[in-house]
PDB file of C-alpha atoms in Angstrom:
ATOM      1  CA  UNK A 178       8.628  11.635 -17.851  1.00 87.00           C
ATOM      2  CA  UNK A 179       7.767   8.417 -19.724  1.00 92.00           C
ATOM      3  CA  UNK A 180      10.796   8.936 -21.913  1.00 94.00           C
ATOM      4  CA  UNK A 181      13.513   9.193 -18.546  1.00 96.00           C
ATOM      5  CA  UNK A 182      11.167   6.388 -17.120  1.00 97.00           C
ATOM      6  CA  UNK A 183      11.854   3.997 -19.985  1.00 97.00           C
ATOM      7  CA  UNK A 184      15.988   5.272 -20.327  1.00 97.00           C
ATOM      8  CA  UNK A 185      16.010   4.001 -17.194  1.00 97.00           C
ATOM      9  CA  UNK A 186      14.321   0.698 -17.164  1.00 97.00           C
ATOM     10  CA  UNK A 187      15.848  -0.353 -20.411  1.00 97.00           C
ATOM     11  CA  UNK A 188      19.539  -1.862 -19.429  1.00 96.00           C
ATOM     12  CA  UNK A 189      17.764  -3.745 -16.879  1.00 97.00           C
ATOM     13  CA  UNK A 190      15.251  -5.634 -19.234  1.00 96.00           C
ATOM     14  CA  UNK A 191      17.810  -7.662 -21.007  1.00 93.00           C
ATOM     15  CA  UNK A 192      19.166 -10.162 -17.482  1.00 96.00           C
ATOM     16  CA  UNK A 193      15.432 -10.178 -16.244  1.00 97.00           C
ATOM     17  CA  UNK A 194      12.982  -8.419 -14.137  1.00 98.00           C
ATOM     18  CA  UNK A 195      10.597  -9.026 -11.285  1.00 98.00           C
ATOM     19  CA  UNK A 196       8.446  -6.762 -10.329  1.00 98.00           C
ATOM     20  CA  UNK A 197       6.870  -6.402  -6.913  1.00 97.00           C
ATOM     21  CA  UNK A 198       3.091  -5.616  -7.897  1.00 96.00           C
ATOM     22  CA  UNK A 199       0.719  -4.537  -5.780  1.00 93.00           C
ATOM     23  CA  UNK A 200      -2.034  -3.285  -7.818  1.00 92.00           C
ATOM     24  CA  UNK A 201      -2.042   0.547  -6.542  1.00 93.00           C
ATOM     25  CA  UNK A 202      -1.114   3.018  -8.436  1.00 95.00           C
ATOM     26  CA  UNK A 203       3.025   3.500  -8.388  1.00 96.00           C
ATOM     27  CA  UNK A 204       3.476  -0.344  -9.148  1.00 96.00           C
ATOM     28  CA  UNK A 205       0.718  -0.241 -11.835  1.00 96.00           C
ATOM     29  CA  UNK A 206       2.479   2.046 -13.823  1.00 97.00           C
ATOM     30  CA  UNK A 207       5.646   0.385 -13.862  1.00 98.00           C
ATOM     31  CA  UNK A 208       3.840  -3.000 -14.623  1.00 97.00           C
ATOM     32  CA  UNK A 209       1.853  -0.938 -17.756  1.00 97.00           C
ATOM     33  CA  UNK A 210       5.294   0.480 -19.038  1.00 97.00           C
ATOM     34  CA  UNK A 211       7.366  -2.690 -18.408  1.00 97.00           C
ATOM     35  CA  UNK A 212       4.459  -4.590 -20.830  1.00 96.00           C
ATOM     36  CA  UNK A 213       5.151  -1.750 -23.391  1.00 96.00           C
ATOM     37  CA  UNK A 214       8.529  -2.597 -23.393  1.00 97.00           C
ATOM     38  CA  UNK A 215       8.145  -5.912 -23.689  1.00 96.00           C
ATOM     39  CA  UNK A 216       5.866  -5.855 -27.066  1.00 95.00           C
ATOM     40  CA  UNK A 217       8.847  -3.520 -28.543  1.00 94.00           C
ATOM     41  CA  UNK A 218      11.617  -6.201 -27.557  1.00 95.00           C
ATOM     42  CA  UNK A 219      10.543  -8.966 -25.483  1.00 95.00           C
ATOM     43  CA  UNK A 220      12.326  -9.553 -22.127  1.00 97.00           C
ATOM     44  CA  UNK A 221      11.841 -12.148 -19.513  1.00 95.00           C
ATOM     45  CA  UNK A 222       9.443 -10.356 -16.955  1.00 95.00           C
ATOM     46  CA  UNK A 223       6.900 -11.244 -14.194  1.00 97.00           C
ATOM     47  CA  UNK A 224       4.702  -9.714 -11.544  1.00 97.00           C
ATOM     48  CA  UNK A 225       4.855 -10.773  -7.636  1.00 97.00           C
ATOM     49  CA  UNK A 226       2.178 -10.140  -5.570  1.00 96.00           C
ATOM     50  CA  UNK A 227       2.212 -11.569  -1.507  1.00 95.00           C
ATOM     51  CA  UNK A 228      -0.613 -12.090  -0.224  1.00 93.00           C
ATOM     52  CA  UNK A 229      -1.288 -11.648   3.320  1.00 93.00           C
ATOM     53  CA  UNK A 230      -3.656 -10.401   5.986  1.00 92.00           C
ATOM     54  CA  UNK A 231      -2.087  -6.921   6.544  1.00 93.00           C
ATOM     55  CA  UNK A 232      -4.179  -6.319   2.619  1.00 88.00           C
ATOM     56  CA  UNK A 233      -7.400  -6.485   2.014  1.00 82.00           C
ATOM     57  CA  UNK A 234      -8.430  -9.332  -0.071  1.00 84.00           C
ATOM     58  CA  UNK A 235     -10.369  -7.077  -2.832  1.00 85.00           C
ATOM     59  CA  UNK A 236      -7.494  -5.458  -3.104  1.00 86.00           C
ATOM     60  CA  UNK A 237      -5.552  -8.715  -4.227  1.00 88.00           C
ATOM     61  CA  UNK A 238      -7.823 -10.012  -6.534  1.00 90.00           C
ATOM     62  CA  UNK A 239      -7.383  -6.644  -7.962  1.00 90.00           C
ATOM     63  CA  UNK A 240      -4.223  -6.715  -8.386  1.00 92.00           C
ATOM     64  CA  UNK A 241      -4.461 -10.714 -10.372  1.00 92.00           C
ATOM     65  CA  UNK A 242      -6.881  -9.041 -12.580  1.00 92.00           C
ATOM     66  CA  UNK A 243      -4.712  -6.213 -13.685  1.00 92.00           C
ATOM     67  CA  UNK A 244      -2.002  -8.280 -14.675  1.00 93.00           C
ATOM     68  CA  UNK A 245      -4.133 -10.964 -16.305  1.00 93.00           C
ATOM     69  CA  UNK A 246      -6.012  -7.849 -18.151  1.00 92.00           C
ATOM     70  CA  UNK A 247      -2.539  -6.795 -19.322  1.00 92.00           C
ATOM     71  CA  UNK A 248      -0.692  -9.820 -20.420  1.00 92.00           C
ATOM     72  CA  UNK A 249       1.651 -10.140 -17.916  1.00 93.00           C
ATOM     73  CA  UNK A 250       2.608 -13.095 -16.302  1.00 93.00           C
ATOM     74  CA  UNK A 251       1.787 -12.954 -12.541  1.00 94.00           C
ATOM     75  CA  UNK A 252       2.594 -15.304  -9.448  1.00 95.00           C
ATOM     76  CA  UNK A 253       0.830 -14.973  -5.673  1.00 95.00           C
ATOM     77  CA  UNK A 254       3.562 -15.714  -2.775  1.00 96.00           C
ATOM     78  CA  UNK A 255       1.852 -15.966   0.924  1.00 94.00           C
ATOM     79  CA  UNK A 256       3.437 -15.255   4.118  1.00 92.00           C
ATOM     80  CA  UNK A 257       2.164 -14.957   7.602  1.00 95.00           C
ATOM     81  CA  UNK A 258       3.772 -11.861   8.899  1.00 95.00           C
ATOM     82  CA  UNK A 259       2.713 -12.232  12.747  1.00 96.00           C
ATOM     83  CA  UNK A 260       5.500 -15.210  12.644  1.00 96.00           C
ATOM     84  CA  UNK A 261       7.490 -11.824  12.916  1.00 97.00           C
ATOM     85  CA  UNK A 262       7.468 -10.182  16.223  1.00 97.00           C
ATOM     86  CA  UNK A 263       7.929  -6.860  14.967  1.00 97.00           C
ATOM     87  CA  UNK A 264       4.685  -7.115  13.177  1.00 97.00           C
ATOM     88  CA  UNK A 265       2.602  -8.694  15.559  1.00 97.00           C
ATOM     89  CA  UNK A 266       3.444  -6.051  18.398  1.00 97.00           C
ATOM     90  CA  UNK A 267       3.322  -3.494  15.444  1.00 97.00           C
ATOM     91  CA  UNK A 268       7.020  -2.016  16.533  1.00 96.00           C
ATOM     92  CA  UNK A 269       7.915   1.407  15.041  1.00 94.00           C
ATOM     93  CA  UNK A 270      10.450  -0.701  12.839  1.00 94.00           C
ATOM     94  CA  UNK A 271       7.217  -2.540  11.842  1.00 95.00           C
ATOM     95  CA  UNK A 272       7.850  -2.059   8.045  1.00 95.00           C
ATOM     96  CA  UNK A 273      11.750  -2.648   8.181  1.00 96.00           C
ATOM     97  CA  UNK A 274      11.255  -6.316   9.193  1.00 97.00           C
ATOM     98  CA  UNK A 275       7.939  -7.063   7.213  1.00 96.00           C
ATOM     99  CA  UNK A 276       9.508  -6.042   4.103  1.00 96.00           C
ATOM    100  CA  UNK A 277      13.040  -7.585   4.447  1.00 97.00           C
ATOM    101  CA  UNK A 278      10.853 -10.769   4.787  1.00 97.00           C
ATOM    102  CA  UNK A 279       8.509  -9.927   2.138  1.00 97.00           C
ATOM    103  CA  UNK A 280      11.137  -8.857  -0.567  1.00 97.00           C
ATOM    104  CA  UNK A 281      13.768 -11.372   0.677  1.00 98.00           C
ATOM    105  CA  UNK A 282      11.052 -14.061  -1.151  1.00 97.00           C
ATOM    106  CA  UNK A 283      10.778 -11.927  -4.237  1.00 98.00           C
ATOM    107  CA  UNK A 284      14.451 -12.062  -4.396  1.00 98.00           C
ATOM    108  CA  UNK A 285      15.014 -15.895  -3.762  1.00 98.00           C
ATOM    109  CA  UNK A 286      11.729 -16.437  -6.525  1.00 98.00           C
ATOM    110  CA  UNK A 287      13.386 -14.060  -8.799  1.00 98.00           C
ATOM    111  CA  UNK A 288      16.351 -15.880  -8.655  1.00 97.00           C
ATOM    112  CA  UNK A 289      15.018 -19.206  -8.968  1.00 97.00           C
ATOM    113  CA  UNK A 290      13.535 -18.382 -12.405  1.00 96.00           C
ATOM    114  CA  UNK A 291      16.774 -16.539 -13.713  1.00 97.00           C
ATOM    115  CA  UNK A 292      15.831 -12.778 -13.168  1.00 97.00           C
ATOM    116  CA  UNK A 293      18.250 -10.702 -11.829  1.00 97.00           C
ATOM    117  CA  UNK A 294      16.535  -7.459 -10.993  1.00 98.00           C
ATOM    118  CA  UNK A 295      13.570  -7.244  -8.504  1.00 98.00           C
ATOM    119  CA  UNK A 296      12.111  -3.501  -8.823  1.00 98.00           C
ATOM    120  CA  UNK A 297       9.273  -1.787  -6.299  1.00 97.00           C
ATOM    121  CA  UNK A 298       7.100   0.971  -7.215  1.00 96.00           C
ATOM    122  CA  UNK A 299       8.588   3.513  -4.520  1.00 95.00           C
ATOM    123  CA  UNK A 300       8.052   6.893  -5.433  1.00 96.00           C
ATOM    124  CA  UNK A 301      10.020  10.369  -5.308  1.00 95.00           C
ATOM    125  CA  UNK A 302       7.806  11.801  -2.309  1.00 93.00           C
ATOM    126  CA  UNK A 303       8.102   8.289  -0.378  1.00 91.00           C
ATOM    127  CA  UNK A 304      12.077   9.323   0.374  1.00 89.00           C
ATOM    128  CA  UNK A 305      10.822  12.631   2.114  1.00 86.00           C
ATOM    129  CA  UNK A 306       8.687  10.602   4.798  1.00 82.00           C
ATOM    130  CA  UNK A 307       9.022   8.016   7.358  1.00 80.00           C
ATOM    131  CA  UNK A 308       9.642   4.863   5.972  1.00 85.00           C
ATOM    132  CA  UNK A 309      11.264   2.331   7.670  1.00 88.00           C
ATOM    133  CA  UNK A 310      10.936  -0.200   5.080  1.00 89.00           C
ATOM    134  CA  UNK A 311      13.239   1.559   2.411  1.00 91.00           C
ATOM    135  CA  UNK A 312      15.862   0.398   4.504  1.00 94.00           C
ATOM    136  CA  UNK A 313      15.348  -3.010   4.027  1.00 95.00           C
ATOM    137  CA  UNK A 314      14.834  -2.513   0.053  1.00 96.00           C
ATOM    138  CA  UNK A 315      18.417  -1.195   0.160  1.00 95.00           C
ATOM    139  CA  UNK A 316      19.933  -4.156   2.176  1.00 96.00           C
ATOM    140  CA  UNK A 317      18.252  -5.912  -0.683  1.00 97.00           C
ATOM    141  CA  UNK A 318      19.097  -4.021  -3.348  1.00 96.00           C
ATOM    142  CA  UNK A 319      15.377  -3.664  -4.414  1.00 97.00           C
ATOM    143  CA  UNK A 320      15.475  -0.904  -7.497  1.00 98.00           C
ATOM    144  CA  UNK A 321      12.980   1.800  -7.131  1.00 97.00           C
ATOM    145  CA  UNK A 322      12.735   3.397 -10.384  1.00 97.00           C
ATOM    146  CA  UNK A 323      10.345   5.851  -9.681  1.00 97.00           C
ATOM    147  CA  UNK A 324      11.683   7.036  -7.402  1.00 96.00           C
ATOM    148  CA  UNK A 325      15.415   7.416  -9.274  1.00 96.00           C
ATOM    149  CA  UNK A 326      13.940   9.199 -12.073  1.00 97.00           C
ATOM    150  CA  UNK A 327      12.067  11.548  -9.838  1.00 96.00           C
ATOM    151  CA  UNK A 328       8.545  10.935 -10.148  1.00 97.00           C
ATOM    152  CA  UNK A 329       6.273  11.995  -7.676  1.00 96.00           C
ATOM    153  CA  UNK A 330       2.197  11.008  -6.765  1.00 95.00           C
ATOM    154  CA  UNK A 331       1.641  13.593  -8.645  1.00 95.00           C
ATOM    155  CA  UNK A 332       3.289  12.604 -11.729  1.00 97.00           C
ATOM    156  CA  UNK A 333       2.863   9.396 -11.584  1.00 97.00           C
ATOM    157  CA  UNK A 334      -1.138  10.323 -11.808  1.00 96.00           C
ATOM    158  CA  UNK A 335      -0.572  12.411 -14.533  1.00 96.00           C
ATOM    159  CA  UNK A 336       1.215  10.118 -16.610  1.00 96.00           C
ATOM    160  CA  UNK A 337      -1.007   7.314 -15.260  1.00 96.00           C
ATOM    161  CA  UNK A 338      -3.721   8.806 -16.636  1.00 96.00           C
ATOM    162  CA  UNK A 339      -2.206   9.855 -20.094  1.00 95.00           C
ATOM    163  CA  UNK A 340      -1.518   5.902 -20.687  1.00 95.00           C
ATOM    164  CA  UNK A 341      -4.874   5.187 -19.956  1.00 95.00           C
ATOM    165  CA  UNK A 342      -4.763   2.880 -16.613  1.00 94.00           C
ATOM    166  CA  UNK A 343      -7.814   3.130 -14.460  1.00 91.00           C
ATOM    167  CA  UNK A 344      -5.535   3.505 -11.397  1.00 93.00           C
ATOM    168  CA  UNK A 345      -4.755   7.360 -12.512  1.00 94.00           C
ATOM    169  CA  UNK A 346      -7.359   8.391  -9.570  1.00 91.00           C
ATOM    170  CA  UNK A 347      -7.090   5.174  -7.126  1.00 90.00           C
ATOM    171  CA  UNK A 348      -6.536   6.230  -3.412  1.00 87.00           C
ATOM    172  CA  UNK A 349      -3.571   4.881  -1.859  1.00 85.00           C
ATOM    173  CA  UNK A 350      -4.772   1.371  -0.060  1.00 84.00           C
ATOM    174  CA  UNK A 351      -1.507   0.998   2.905  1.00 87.00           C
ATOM    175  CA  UNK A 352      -1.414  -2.147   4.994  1.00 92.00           C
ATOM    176  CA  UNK A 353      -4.112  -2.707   7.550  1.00 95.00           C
ATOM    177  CA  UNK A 354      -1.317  -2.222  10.368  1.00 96.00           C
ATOM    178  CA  UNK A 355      -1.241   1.159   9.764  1.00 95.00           C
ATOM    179  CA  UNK A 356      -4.516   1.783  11.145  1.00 96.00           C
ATOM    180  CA  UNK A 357      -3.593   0.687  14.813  1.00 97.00           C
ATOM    181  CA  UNK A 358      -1.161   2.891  17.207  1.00 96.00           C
ATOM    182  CA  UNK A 359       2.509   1.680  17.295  1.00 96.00           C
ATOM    183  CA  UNK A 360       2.798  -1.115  20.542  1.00 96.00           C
ATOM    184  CA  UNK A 361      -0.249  -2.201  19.760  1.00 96.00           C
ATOM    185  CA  UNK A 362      -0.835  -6.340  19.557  1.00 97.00           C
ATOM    186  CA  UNK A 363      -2.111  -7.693  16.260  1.00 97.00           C
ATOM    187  CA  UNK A 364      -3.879 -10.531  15.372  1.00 96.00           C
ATOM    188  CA  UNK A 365      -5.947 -11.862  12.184  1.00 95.00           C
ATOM    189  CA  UNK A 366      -9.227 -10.469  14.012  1.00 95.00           C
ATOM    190  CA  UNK A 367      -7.987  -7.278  14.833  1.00 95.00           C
ATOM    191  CA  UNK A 368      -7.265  -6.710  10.905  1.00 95.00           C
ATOM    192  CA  UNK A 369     -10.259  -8.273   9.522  1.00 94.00           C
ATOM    193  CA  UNK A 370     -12.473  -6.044  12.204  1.00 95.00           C
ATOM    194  CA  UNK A 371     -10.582  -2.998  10.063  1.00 95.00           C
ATOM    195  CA  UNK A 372     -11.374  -4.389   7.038  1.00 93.00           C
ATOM    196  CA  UNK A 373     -15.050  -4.604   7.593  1.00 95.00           C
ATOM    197  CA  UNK A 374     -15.329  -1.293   8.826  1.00 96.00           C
ATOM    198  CA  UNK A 375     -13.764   0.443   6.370  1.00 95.00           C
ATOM    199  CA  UNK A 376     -15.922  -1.710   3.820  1.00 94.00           C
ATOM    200  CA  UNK A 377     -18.809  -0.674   5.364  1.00 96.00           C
ATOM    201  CA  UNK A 378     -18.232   2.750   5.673  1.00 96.00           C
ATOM    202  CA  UNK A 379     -16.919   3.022   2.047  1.00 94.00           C
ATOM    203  CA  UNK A 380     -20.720   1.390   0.953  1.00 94.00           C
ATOM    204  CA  UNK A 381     -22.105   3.960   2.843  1.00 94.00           C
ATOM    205  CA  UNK A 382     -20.038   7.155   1.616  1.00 94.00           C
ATOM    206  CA  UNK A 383     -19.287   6.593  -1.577  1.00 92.00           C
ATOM    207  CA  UNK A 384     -18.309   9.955  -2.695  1.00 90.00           C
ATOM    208  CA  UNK A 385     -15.525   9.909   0.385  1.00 93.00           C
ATOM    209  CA  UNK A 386     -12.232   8.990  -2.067  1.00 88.00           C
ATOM    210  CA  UNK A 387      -9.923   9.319   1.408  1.00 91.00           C
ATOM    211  CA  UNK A 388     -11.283   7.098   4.164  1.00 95.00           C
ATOM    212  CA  UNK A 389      -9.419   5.437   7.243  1.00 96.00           C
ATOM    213  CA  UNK A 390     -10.657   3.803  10.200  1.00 97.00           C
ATOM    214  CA  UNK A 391      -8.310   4.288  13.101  1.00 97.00           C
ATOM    215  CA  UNK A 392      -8.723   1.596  16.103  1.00 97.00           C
ATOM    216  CA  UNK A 393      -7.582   2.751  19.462  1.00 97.00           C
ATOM    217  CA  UNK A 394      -8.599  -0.245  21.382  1.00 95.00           C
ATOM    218  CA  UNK A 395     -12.167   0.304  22.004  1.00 96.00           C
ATOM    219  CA  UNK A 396     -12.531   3.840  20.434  1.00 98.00           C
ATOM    220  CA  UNK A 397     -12.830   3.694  16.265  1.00 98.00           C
ATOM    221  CA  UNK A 398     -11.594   7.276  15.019  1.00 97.00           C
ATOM    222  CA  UNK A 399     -13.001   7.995  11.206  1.00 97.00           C
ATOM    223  CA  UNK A 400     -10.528   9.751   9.304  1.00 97.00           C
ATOM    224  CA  UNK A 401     -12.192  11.718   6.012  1.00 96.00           C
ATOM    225  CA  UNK A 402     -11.000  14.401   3.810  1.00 94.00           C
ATOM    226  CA  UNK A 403     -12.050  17.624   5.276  1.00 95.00           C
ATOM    227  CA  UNK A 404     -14.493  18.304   2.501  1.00 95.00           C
ATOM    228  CA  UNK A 405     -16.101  15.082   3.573  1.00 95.00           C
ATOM    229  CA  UNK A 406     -16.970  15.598   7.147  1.00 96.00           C
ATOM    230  CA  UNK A 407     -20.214  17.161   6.368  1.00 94.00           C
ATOM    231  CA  UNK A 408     -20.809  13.601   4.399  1.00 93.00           C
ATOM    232  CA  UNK A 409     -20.265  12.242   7.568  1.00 95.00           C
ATOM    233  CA  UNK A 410     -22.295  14.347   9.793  1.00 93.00           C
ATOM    234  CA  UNK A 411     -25.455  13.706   7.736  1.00 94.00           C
ATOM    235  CA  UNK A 412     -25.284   9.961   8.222  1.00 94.00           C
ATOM    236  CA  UNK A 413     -23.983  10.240  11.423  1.00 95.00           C
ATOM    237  CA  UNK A 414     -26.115   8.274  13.177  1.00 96.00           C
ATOM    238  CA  UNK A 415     -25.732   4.791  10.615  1.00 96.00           C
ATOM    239  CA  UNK A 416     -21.890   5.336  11.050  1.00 96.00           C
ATOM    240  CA  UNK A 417     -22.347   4.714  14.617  1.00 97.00           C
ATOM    241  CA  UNK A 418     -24.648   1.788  14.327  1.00 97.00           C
ATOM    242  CA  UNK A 419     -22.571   0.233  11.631  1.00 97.00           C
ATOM    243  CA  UNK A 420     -19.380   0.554  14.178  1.00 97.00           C
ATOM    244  CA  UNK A 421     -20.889  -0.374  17.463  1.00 97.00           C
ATOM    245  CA  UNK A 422     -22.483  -3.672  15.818  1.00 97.00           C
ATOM    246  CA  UNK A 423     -18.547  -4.360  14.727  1.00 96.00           C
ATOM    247  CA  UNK A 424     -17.804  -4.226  18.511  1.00 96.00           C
ATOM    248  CA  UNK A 425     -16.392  -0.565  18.946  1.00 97.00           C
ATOM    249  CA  UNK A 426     -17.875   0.624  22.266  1.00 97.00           C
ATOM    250  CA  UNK A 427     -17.146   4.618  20.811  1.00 98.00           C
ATOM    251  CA  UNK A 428     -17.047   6.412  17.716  1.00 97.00           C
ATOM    252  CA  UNK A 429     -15.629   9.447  16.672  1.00 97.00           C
ATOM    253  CA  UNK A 430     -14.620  11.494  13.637  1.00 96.00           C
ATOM    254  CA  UNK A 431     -11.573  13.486  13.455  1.00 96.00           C
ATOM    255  CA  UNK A 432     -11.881  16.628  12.448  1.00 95.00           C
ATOM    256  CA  UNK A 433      -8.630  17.326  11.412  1.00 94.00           C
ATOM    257  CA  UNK A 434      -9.324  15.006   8.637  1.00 93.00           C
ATOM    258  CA  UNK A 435      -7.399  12.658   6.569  1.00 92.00           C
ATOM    259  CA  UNK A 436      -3.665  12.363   6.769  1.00 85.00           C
ATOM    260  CA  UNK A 437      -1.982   9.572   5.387  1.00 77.00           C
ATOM    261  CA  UNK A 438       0.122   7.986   8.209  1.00 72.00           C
ATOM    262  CA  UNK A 439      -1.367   9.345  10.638  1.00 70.00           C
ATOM    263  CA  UNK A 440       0.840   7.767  13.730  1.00 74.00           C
ATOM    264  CA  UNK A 441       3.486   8.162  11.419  1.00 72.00           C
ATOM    265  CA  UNK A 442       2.942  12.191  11.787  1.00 59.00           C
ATOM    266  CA  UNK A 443       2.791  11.506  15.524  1.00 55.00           C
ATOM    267  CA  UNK A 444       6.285   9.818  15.235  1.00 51.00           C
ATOM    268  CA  UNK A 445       7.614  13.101  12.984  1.00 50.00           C
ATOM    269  CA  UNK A 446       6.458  15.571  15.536  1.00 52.00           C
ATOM    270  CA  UNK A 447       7.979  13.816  18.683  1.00 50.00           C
ATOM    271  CA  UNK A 448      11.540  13.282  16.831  1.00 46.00           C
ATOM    272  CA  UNK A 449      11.976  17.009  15.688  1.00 47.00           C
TER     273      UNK A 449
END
């Protein structure tokens, strides 16, 4: 896997790379890899992170550190992505519009410093799923190298964890939109009311890996692995505390348990 993963990345190292970095594990790999490369034969490279309110802000600084830990020269770009409607009304094209104007910086930055290519960490499994975004990535012509050598999650772990890199077991962290129904008005509040939620609840269950707190309006619906509801049950009664003093008037736990995307799913099951 490394081997096809390197064939692949090695024509592009010699006009430049950029690589959109967010820290998780997909884009960690490729940024561990890429450094590799670059001690055999050095090539102009950097990481770009943007910063915004649809991630958590751990998750950023994160995401500095890794790079910094690594070597790798890193820069933070900022947006405001409820200047797009799209995103603040959280459309079902949500993702097409925020990434256009997310990677349409990457691309004018890359550009400005003399790098040609500007690669993502999608994955082989991300092309069987709704994704608006990818759309925008190909308007852009964003390279996805996992994903063109095949790699899955699952091998992506596996070889995540045979180079060492910490993020080998790291949950997947999606944007903070994604916890909110489609048509649903977003603001700064709305996301930081997530954010401490799912903060809290993570202080509280620890062993829960899988955690997402779903907002419909005043209801908060906590999504855990199945294997984790009994975690929940037993400290039932601080969830709801910990909720209701964030402002939710009910709490409940879904005992279907986690699926990533959830509305997503919703989306899938009404189009077929």
């Amino acid at each position: 896997m490394l081997k096809a993963l390197k064939a692949f990345l090695r024509p592009l190292t010699s006009e430049g790379i950029a690589l959109a970095f967010s820290g998780g594990v997909d884009s960690m790999l490729l940024l561990a890899v890429l450094q590799k490369m670059s001690e055999e034969k050095p090539f102009p490279f950097i990481a770009l992170t943007m910063k915004s309110v649809l991630q958590d802000e751990k998750e950023m600084k994160e995401a500095k550190q890794a790079a910094a830990d690594l070597g790798v020269k890193s820069e933070f770009l900022t947006f405001n992505p409820f200047d797009l409607e799209a995103v603040r009304n959280n459309r079902r094209e949500r993702c097409y519009f925020c990434k256009k104007a997310i990677f349409e910086k990457f691309v004018a930055y890359a550009k400005a410093q003399g790098l040609k290519y500007v690669l993502d960490g999608t994955n082989a499994d991300d092309l069987k799923v709704y994704r608006p975004g990818r759309k925008a990535l190909q308007e852009l012509g964003i390279i996805s190298p996992l994903a063109e050598v095949g790699l899955t999650k699952v091998d992506i772990r596996k070889l995540s964890a045979e180079l060492g890199l910490k993020t080998a077991s790291k949950p997947a962290v999606p944007c903070l939109a994604t916890r909110f129904p489609y048509d649903t008005y977003l603001d700064d509040a709305a996301l930081a009311l997530v954010a401490k939620g799912e903060t809290e609840l993570k202080k509280m269950l620890p062993e829960v890996v899988d955690l997402r707190l779903r907002v419909h309006g005043n209801l908060a619906r906590v999504e855990v692995a199945k294997e984790n509801l009994s975690d929940v049950f037993v400290q039932y009664q601080e969830v709801v505390r910990v909720l209701k003093k964030l402002g939710f008037d009910f709490v409940t736990l879904d005992l279907e348990g986690f699926r990533s995307g959830s509305f997503d799913r919703a989306i899938e099951k009404d189009e077929k």
